[in-house]
GROMACS .gro file of C-alpha atoms in nm:
model
  273
    1MET     CA    1  16.551 -16.118   2.409
    2ASN     CA    2  16.337 -15.951   2.142
    3GLU     CA    3  16.392 -15.948   1.767
    4ILE     CA    4  16.716 -15.771   1.682
    5THR     CA    5  16.708 -15.433   1.503
    6ILE     CA    6  17.025 -15.338   1.314
    7ASN     CA    7  17.140 -15.009   1.160
    8THR     CA    8  17.269 -15.108   0.814
    9ALA     CA    9  17.370 -14.759   0.696
   10SER     CA   10  17.746 -14.821   0.725
   11GLN     CA   11  17.751 -15.196   0.668
   12THR     CA   12  17.898 -15.395   0.379
   13PRO     CA   13  17.673 -15.623   0.168
   14ILE     CA   14  17.789 -15.938   0.350
   15GLU     CA   15  17.726 -15.775   0.689
   16ILE     CA   16  17.375 -15.681   0.581
   17ALA     CA   17  17.310 -16.033   0.449
   18LEU     CA   18  17.435 -16.189   0.773
   19GLY     CA   19  17.254 -15.934   0.989
   20ILE     CA   20  17.572 -15.846   1.179
   21ASP     CA   21  17.490 -15.641   1.490
   22GLU     CA   22  17.702 -15.391   1.683
   23GLU     CA   23  17.868 -15.675   1.874
   24GLY     CA   24  17.975 -15.849   1.554
   25MET     CA   25  17.716 -16.125   1.595
   26THR     CA   26  17.485 -16.287   1.343
   27THR     CA   27  17.181 -16.512   1.396
   28ALA     CA   28  17.120 -16.877   1.311
   29ARG     CA   29  16.846 -16.791   1.058
   30LYS     CA   30  17.058 -16.528   0.883
   31LEU     CA   31  17.362 -16.759   0.863
   32TYR     CA   32  17.150 -17.053   0.743
   33ALA     CA   33  16.993 -16.838   0.470
   34PHE     CA   34  17.333 -16.696   0.369
   35LEU     CA   35  17.479 -17.047   0.334
   36GLU     CA   36  17.184 -17.128   0.103
   37LEU     CA   37  17.099 -17.449   0.287
   38ASP     CA   38  16.773 -17.642   0.246
   39SER     CA   39  16.505 -17.440   0.429
   40SER     CA   40  16.313 -17.755   0.523
   41ASN     CA   41  16.607 -17.879   0.735
   42TYR     CA   42  16.652 -17.561   0.942
   43SER     CA   43  16.507 -17.699   1.268
   44ARG     CA   44  16.713 -18.018   1.242
   45TRP     CA   45  17.026 -17.814   1.161
   46CYS     CA   46  16.976 -17.594   1.468
   47LYS     CA   47  16.930 -17.894   1.694
   48SER     CA   48  17.236 -18.086   1.570
   49ASN     CA   49  17.470 -17.789   1.530
   50ILE     CA   50  17.362 -17.548   1.804
   51THR     CA   51  17.142 -17.672   2.091
   52GLY     CA   52  17.261 -18.033   2.061
   53ASN     CA   53  17.625 -17.943   1.999
   54GLU     CA   54  17.830 -18.072   2.295
   55PHE     CA   55  18.110 -17.829   2.207
   56ALA     CA   56  17.883 -17.523   2.216
   57GLU     CA   57  17.767 -17.352   2.534
   58GLU     CA   58  17.450 -17.146   2.565
   59ASN     CA   59  17.504 -16.785   2.675
   60VAL     CA   60  17.868 -16.819   2.571
   61ASP     CA   61  17.861 -16.925   2.204
   62TYR     CA   62  17.493 -16.856   2.137
   63TRP     CA   63  17.187 -16.692   2.291
   64ALA     CA   64  16.830 -16.805   2.225
   65PHE     CA   65  16.556 -16.549   2.162
   66VAL     CA   66  16.197 -16.558   2.038
   67ILE     CA   67  16.081 -16.398   1.715
   68ASN     CA   68  15.758 -16.387   1.516
   69ASP     CA   69  15.840 -16.532   1.178
   70GLU     CA   70  15.655 -16.519   0.852
   71TRP     CA   71  15.448 -16.831   0.927
   72GLY     CA   72  15.135 -16.657   1.045
   73GLY     CA   73  15.310 -16.471   1.326
   74GLN     CA   74  15.375 -16.793   1.517
   75ALA     CA   75  15.637 -16.747   1.790
   76THR     CA   76  15.956 -16.935   1.710
   77LYS     CA   77  16.316 -16.947   1.831
   78ASP     CA   78  16.627 -16.801   1.675
   79TYR     CA   79  16.982 -16.793   1.807
   80LYS     CA   80  17.232 -16.508   1.829
   81LEU     CA   81  17.578 -16.642   1.737
   82THR     CA   82  17.925 -16.515   1.820
   83ALA     CA   83  18.163 -16.458   1.529
   84HIS     CA   84  18.382 -16.747   1.646
   85PHE     CA   85  18.088 -16.990   1.669
   86ALA     CA   86  17.942 -16.873   1.336
   87LYS     CA   87  18.280 -16.938   1.174
   88LYS     CA   88  18.284 -17.293   1.317
   89LEU     CA   89  17.937 -17.356   1.174
   90SER     CA   90  18.049 -17.220   0.835
   91VAL     CA   91  18.349 -17.457   0.833
   92LYS     CA   92  18.106 -17.749   0.785
   93GLY     CA   93  18.000 -17.615   0.444
   94ASN     CA   94  18.183 -17.667   0.115
   95SER     CA   95  18.006 -17.404  -0.095
   96GLU     CA   96  18.134 -17.069  -0.216
   97LYS     CA   97  17.901 -16.900   0.032
   98ALA     CA   98  18.048 -17.103   0.320
   99GLU     CA   99  18.399 -16.998   0.220
  100GLU     CA  100  18.289 -16.635   0.199
  101ALA     CA  101  18.136 -16.656   0.548
  102ARG     CA  102  18.449 -16.820   0.693
  103GLU     CA  103  18.673 -16.550   0.551
  104TYR     CA  104  18.449 -16.275   0.684
  105PHE     CA  105  18.428 -16.416   1.039
  106THR     CA  106  18.803 -16.481   1.042
  107ARG     CA  107  18.869 -16.115   0.957
  108LEU     CA  108  18.616 -16.008   1.218
  109GLU     CA  109  18.785 -16.218   1.488
  110GLU     CA  110  19.126 -16.072   1.402
  111LYS     CA  111  18.981 -15.721   1.422
  112VAL     CA  112  18.835 -15.792   1.766
  113LYS     CA  113  19.168 -15.932   1.889
  114GLN     CA  114  19.343 -15.611   1.786
  115GLN     CA  115  19.106 -15.415   2.005
  116VAL     CA  116  19.167 -15.623   2.320
  117ILE     CA  117  19.333 -15.431   2.606
  118ASP     CA  118  19.692 -15.525   2.687
  119TYR     CA  119  19.646 -15.567   3.064
  120SER     CA  120  20.021 -15.593   3.118
  121LYS     CA  121  20.044 -15.219   3.044
  122LEU     CA  122  19.804 -15.129   3.325
  123SER     CA  123  19.925 -15.004   3.661
  124PRO     CA  124  19.980 -15.274   3.930
  125GLU     CA  125  19.667 -15.153   4.112
  126LEU     CA  126  19.446 -15.185   3.805
  127GLN     CA  127  19.597 -15.524   3.723
  128MET     CA  128  19.509 -15.640   4.075
  129PHE     CA  129  19.152 -15.508   4.047
  130ASN     CA  130  19.118 -15.678   3.709
  131GLN     CA  131  19.231 -16.012   3.854
  132ILE     CA  132  18.984 -15.975   4.142
  133PHE     CA  133  18.703 -15.890   3.901
  134GLN     CA  134  18.784 -16.184   3.673
  135GLN     CA  135  18.784 -16.423   3.969
  136VAL     CA  136  18.454 -16.290   4.104
  137ALA     CA  137  18.297 -16.311   3.758
  138LYS     CA  138  18.426 -16.666   3.710
  139THR     CA  139  18.287 -16.772   4.048
  140GLU     CA  140  17.948 -16.615   3.979
  141LEU     CA  141  17.922 -16.781   3.636
  142GLU     CA  142  18.018 -17.118   3.783
  143GLN     CA  143  17.755 -17.084   4.057
  144LYS     CA  144  17.495 -16.993   3.797
  145ARG     CA  145  17.597 -17.290   3.584
  146LEU     CA  146  17.569 -17.528   3.880
  147ALA     CA  147  17.228 -17.386   3.976
  148GLU     CA  148  17.100 -17.431   3.619
  149ARG     CA  149  17.235 -17.786   3.611
  150ALA     CA  150  17.064 -17.871   3.942
  151ASP     CA  151  16.737 -17.722   3.816
  152GLN     CA  152  16.761 -17.925   3.494
  153GLN     CA  153  16.835 -18.244   3.685
  154GLU     CA  154  16.528 -18.182   3.901
  155LYS     CA  155  16.314 -18.133   3.590
  156ASN     CA  156  16.458 -18.449   3.430
  157MET     CA  157  16.382 -18.649   3.744
  158LYS     CA  158  16.024 -18.516   3.750
  159THR     CA  159  15.985 -18.615   3.385
  160ILE     CA  160  16.104 -18.970   3.455
  161ILE     CA  161  15.881 -19.006   3.763
  162ASP     CA  162  15.575 -18.871   3.579
  163THR     CA  163  15.648 -19.089   3.278
  164PHE     CA  164  15.680 -19.416   3.464
  165LYS     CA  165  15.368 -19.364   3.670
  166GLY     CA  166  15.214 -19.538   3.372
  167THR     CA  167  14.870 -19.487   3.224
  168ASP     CA  168  14.614 -19.357   3.469
  169SER     CA  169  14.313 -19.589   3.478
  170ASP     CA  170  14.081 -19.288   3.513
  171VAL     CA  171  14.225 -19.130   3.201
  172GLY     CA  172  14.250 -19.433   2.974
  173THR     CA  173  14.538 -19.541   2.754
  174GLU     CA  174  14.425 -19.361   2.438
  175LYS     CA  175  14.367 -19.032   2.621
  176TRP     CA  176  14.701 -19.074   2.796
  177VAL     CA  177  14.875 -19.126   2.461
  178ASN     CA  178  14.706 -18.822   2.307
  179ARG     CA  179  14.798 -18.605   2.605
  180CYS     CA  180  15.161 -18.721   2.586
  181ILE     CA  181  15.179 -18.660   2.210
  182SER     CA  182  15.052 -18.304   2.261
  183LYS     CA  183  15.312 -18.239   2.531
  184ILE     CA  184  15.592 -18.384   2.315
  185ALA     CA  185  15.491 -18.163   2.021
  186GLU     CA  186  15.494 -17.853   2.246
  187SER     CA  187  15.836 -17.933   2.394
  188ASP     CA  188  16.119 -17.692   2.306
  189ASP     CA  189  16.338 -17.998   2.244
  190PHE     CA  190  16.108 -18.142   1.976
  191SER     CA  191  16.199 -18.036   1.621
  192TYR     CA  192  16.026 -18.107   1.292
  193SER     CA  193  16.088 -18.001   0.933
  194PHE     CA  194  15.744 -17.889   0.817
  195GLY     CA  195  15.369 -17.927   0.867
  196ASN     CA  196  15.174 -17.960   1.190
  197LYS     CA  197  15.390 -18.025   1.497
  198TYR     CA  198  15.129 -18.250   1.660
  199ALA     CA  199  15.102 -18.466   1.348
  200ALA     CA  200  15.483 -18.473   1.328
  201ALA     CA  201  15.511 -18.598   1.687
  202ARG     CA  202  15.246 -18.864   1.630
  203ASN     CA  203  15.406 -18.980   1.304
  204GLU     CA  204  15.742 -19.010   1.477
  205SER     CA  205  15.584 -19.231   1.746
  206TYR     CA  206  15.435 -19.454   1.475
  207ARG     CA  207  15.770 -19.480   1.295
  208ARG     CA  208  15.940 -19.578   1.619
  209LEU     CA  209  15.671 -19.839   1.684
  210SER     CA  210  15.703 -19.986   1.333
  211ASP     CA  211  16.081 -20.012   1.372
  212ARG     CA  212  16.059 -20.157   1.722
  213ALA     CA  213  15.781 -20.406   1.652
  214GLY     CA  214  15.886 -20.488   1.296
  215CYS     CA  215  15.536 -20.426   1.164
  216ARG     CA  216  15.370 -20.232   0.880
  217LEU     CA  217  15.120 -20.012   1.058
  218ASP     CA  218  14.969 -19.878   0.735
  219GLN     CA  219  14.891 -20.232   0.621
  220LYS     CA  220  14.739 -20.321   0.959
  221LEU     CA  221  14.514 -20.015   0.931
  222ARG     CA  222  14.398 -20.115   0.580
  223ASN     CA  223  14.330 -20.470   0.701
  224ALA     CA  224  14.125 -20.343   0.997
  225ILE     CA  225  13.914 -20.120   0.769
  226SER     CA  226  13.860 -20.409   0.523
  227ARG     CA  227  13.744 -20.642   0.803
  228ALA     CA  228  13.502 -20.375   0.930
  229GLU     CA  229  13.358 -20.330   0.581
  230GLU     CA  230  13.316 -20.708   0.540
  231ARG     CA  231  13.123 -20.720   0.869
  232GLY     CA  232  12.891 -20.451   0.737
  233CYS     CA  233  12.990 -20.184   0.989
  234THR     CA  234  12.847 -19.837   0.938
  235LYS     CA  235  13.053 -19.568   0.768
  236GLU     CA  236  13.061 -19.376   1.096
  237LEU     CA  237  13.222 -19.670   1.277
  238ILE     CA  238  13.467 -19.734   0.994
  239ASN     CA  239  13.576 -19.368   1.000
  240GLN     CA  240  13.668 -19.409   1.367
  241ILE     CA  241  13.930 -19.672   1.284
  242ASN     CA  242  14.279 -19.522   1.288
  243LYS     CA  243  14.633 -19.628   1.364
  244LEU     CA  244  14.595 -19.566   1.737
  245SER     CA  245  14.278 -19.776   1.759
  246VAL     CA  246  14.454 -20.055   1.568
  247ILE     CA  247  14.742 -20.043   1.815
  248MET     CA  248  14.506 -20.051   2.115
  249GLN     CA  249  14.342 -20.370   1.983
  250ASP     CA  250  14.675 -20.554   1.961
  251LYS     CA  251  14.812 -20.643   2.307
  252ARG     CA  252  15.173 -20.677   2.187
  253LEU     CA  253  15.169 -20.353   1.986
  254LYS     CA  254  14.998 -20.171   2.272
  255GLU     CA  255  15.271 -20.264   2.521
  256ILE     CA  256  15.548 -20.168   2.277
  257TYR     CA  257  15.376 -19.840   2.188
  258ILE     CA  258  15.340 -19.736   2.552
  259GLY     CA  259  15.714 -19.795   2.585
  260VAL     CA  260  15.777 -19.582   2.274
  261ILE     CA  261  15.571 -19.294   2.414
  262LYS     CA  262  15.759 -19.306   2.746
  263GLU     CA  263  16.089 -19.314   2.559
  264MET     CA  264  15.993 -19.004   2.359
  265MET     CA  265  15.876 -18.821   2.671
  266ILE     CA  266  16.216 -18.868   2.833
  267ALA     CA  267  16.407 -18.789   2.511
  268TYR     CA  268  16.219 -18.460   2.466
  269ARG     CA  269  16.212 -18.381   2.840
  270VAL     CA  270  15.835 -18.360   2.865
  271GLU     CA  271  15.670 -18.263   3.190
  272ILE     CA  272  15.317 -18.398   3.239
  273ALA     CA  273  15.116 -18.164   3.459
   0.00000   0.00000   0.00000
């Protein structure tokens, strides 16, 4: 689905602000901006309220599509939202804007309901054809849903198998870690608030390690650099010391960190080619 173009000639100010299309739908970015929420939390908001929402169904409540946003033309995802789903998302807010959005979507839903056909007034033949059509459509959607679920299960199994193959001796642990971090950062399931996505993925892995191992990785890095300076190591060698190299030199941290990376790969459904 490409970026949505909307004719605003006959729209009200709130419809223009929400980017309401001909089907009465808005988008996640338009709703988020209208609610005046913190722009740095947009990705996290989408994940917790839309893609990670167990009560929301893709292609029923929302549809994902790719746009080129203002950040250097980088492709990014947005979500087309039904009026009913957008109202549910607005319910979580307590601001004046949230109340305004709720009232608008409530009115929109009522308007749509008034336009629904009263099938009981159709002829018996048309009622029968409608029932047949509804059943066929329901069956087709269920088959599609089952096929998508089977495909996802196959991908999840591949991820688990690839993950627990362990570190390839020909590749080396550090290269394996770097390759995994890159794949995690590129995963559609990985979200970050700002900055470089690769740095964000790596920083998350270090935070998880620090929590799991109960260590201060920053302090360990400073200690390693101090010891290298005391031994009279060259500036070039000292510059090569980083958090990953510190982890690789500590057997306990190395084992825990490998576990952290595998955990993140499964959590973000990473496939290693």
